[in-house]
């Protein structure tokens, strides 16, 4: 269930990034980040992505995905790699491809995190964990 929830939250990251970027640009807050021309697109997009990632972390934590920080970190890093690779290919309809890929990245991060957390209940050698 955590994998499914992480996928749904991950699917919302890219549309949320776009909405936050648009808000930053239209409200003038983007000028506080960078005042200039086209070279300011990257800082605004990265700021919007960072805010969307923090929102994803909060959503995952509220929805009970544990550890939310690991899923968010893994999902956002994998998503960034996939987005850069996808944009270099320039496929038609890339927005939906990126949203689906981001959902898959967050789901994969949740699955890997749940697999690594399942083995963490073993005896670690400390007296508090003794059987």
Coordinates of C-alpha atoms in Angstrom, one line a residue:
X1 CA 0.0 0.0 0.0
X2 CA 2.9 2.4 0.8
X3 CA 4.2 1.9 -2.8
X4 CA 0.9 2.8 -4.3
X5 CA 0.6 5.9 -2.0
X6 CA 4.1 7.0 -2.9
X7 CA 3.3 6.6 -6.6
X8 CA 0.3 8.8 -6.3
X9 CA 2.2 11.4 -4.4
X10 CA 5.0 11.2 -6.9
X11 CA 2.6 11.7 -9.8
X12 CA 1.6 15.0 -8.2
X13 CA 5.2 16.3 -7.8
X14 CA 5.6 17.5 -11.4
X15 CA 2.2 19.3 -11.8
X16 CA 2.9 20.9 -8.4
X17 CA 6.3 22.0 -9.5
X18 CA 4.8 23.6 -12.6
X19 CA 2.1 25.4 -10.5
X20 CA 4.7 26.7 -8.0
X21 CA 7.0 27.8 -10.8
X22 CA 4.1 29.7 -12.4
X23 CA 3.2 31.2 -9.1
X24 CA 6.8 32.3 -8.5
X25 CA 7.1 33.9 -12.0
X26 CA 3.7 35.7 -11.9
X27 CA 3.8 36.9 -8.3
X28 CA 7.3 38.5 -8.6
X29 CA 8.8 36.1 -6.0
X30 CA 10.9 34.7 -8.8
X31 CA 12.6 38.1 -9.1
X32 CA 13.8 37.7 -5.5
X33 CA 15.5 34.5 -6.6
X34 CA 17.0 35.9 -9.7
X35 CA 16.4 39.1 -11.6
X36 CA 17.2 38.8 -15.3
X37 CA 16.2 37.0 -18.4
X38 CA 16.1 33.4 -19.6
X39 CA 19.1 32.5 -17.4
X40 CA 16.7 32.8 -14.4
X41 CA 14.5 29.9 -15.5
X42 CA 16.7 27.2 -13.9
X43 CA 16.9 28.8 -10.4
X44 CA 13.1 29.3 -10.4
X45 CA 12.5 25.7 -11.6
X46 CA 14.9 24.3 -9.0
X47 CA 13.2 26.3 -6.3
X48 CA 9.8 25.1 -7.4
X49 CA 11.0 21.5 -7.5
X50 CA 12.5 21.9 -4.0
X51 CA 9.2 23.2 -2.6
X52 CA 7.2 20.4 -4.3
X53 CA 9.6 17.9 -2.9
X54 CA 9.1 19.2 0.6
X55 CA 5.3 19.1 0.0
X56 CA 5.7 15.5 -1.1
X57 CA 7.7 14.6 2.0
X58 CA 4.9 16.2 4.2
X59 CA 2.2 14.3 2.2
X60 CA 4.1 11.0 2.5
X61 CA 4.6 11.5 6.3
X62 CA 0.9 12.3 6.8
X63 CA -0.2 9.4 4.8
X64 CA 1.9 7.0 6.8
X65 CA 4.7 6.1 4.4
X66 CA 7.7 5.3 6.5
X67 CA 10.5 6.4 6.3
X68 CA 9.0 9.3 4.4
X69 CA 12.3 11.2 4.1
X70 CA 14.1 8.2 2.4
X71 CA 11.2 7.7 -0.1
X72 CA 11.2 11.4 -0.8
X73 CA 14.9 11.7 -1.3
X74 CA 15.2 8.6 -3.4
X75 CA 12.1 9.5 -5.5
X76 CA 13.2 13.1 -6.1
X77 CA 16.7 12.2 -7.1
X78 CA 15.6 9.4 -9.4
X79 CA 13.0 11.8 -10.8
X80 CA 15.5 14.5 -11.5
X81 CA 17.7 12.0 -13.5
X82 CA 14.6 10.8 -15.4
X83 CA 13.4 14.3 -16.2
X84 CA 16.8 15.4 -17.5
X85 CA 17.0 12.2 -19.7
X86 CA 13.5 12.7 -20.9
X87 CA 13.9 16.3 -21.8
X88 CA 17.0 15.5 -23.8
X89 CA 15.0 13.0 -25.9
X90 CA 12.3 15.6 -26.4
X91 CA 9.4 13.2 -26.9
X92 CA 5.9 14.5 -27.8
X93 CA 3.7 14.7 -24.7
X94 CA 6.7 14.7 -22.5
X95 CA 4.7 16.3 -19.5
X96 CA 2.6 13.1 -19.1
X97 CA 5.7 10.9 -19.6
X98 CA 7.5 12.8 -16.9
X99 CA 4.6 12.7 -14.5
X100 CA 4.3 8.9 -15.0
X101 CA 8.0 8.5 -14.6
X102 CA 8.0 10.5 -11.4
X103 CA 5.2 8.4 -10.0
X104 CA 7.3 5.3 -10.9
X105 CA 10.4 6.7 -9.3
X106 CA 8.6 7.5 -6.0
X107 CA 7.0 4.0 -6.0
X108 CA 10.4 2.4 -6.7
X109 CA 11.9 4.4 -3.8
X110 CA 9.1 3.3 -1.5
X111 CA 9.5 -0.3 -2.5
X112 CA 13.3 -0.3 -2.0
X113 CA 12.9 1.5 1.3
X114 CA 10.3 -1.0 2.5
X115 CA 12.6 -3.8 1.5
X116 CA 15.5 -2.4 3.4
X117 CA 13.4 -1.5 6.4
X118 CA 12.1 -5.0 6.6
X119 CA 15.5 -6.3 7.4
X120 CA 16.2 -3.7 10.0
X121 CA 14.4 -5.5 12.7
X122 CA 17.2 -7.9 13.2
X123 CA 19.4 -8.1 16.3
X124 CA 22.0 -5.3 16.0
X125 CA 24.2 -6.4 18.9
X126 CA 23.0 -3.8 21.4
X127 CA 21.5 -5.0 24.7
X128 CA 18.3 -3.1 24.0
X129 CA 17.7 -5.3 20.9
X130 CA 18.5 -8.6 22.5
X131 CA 15.9 -11.3 22.0

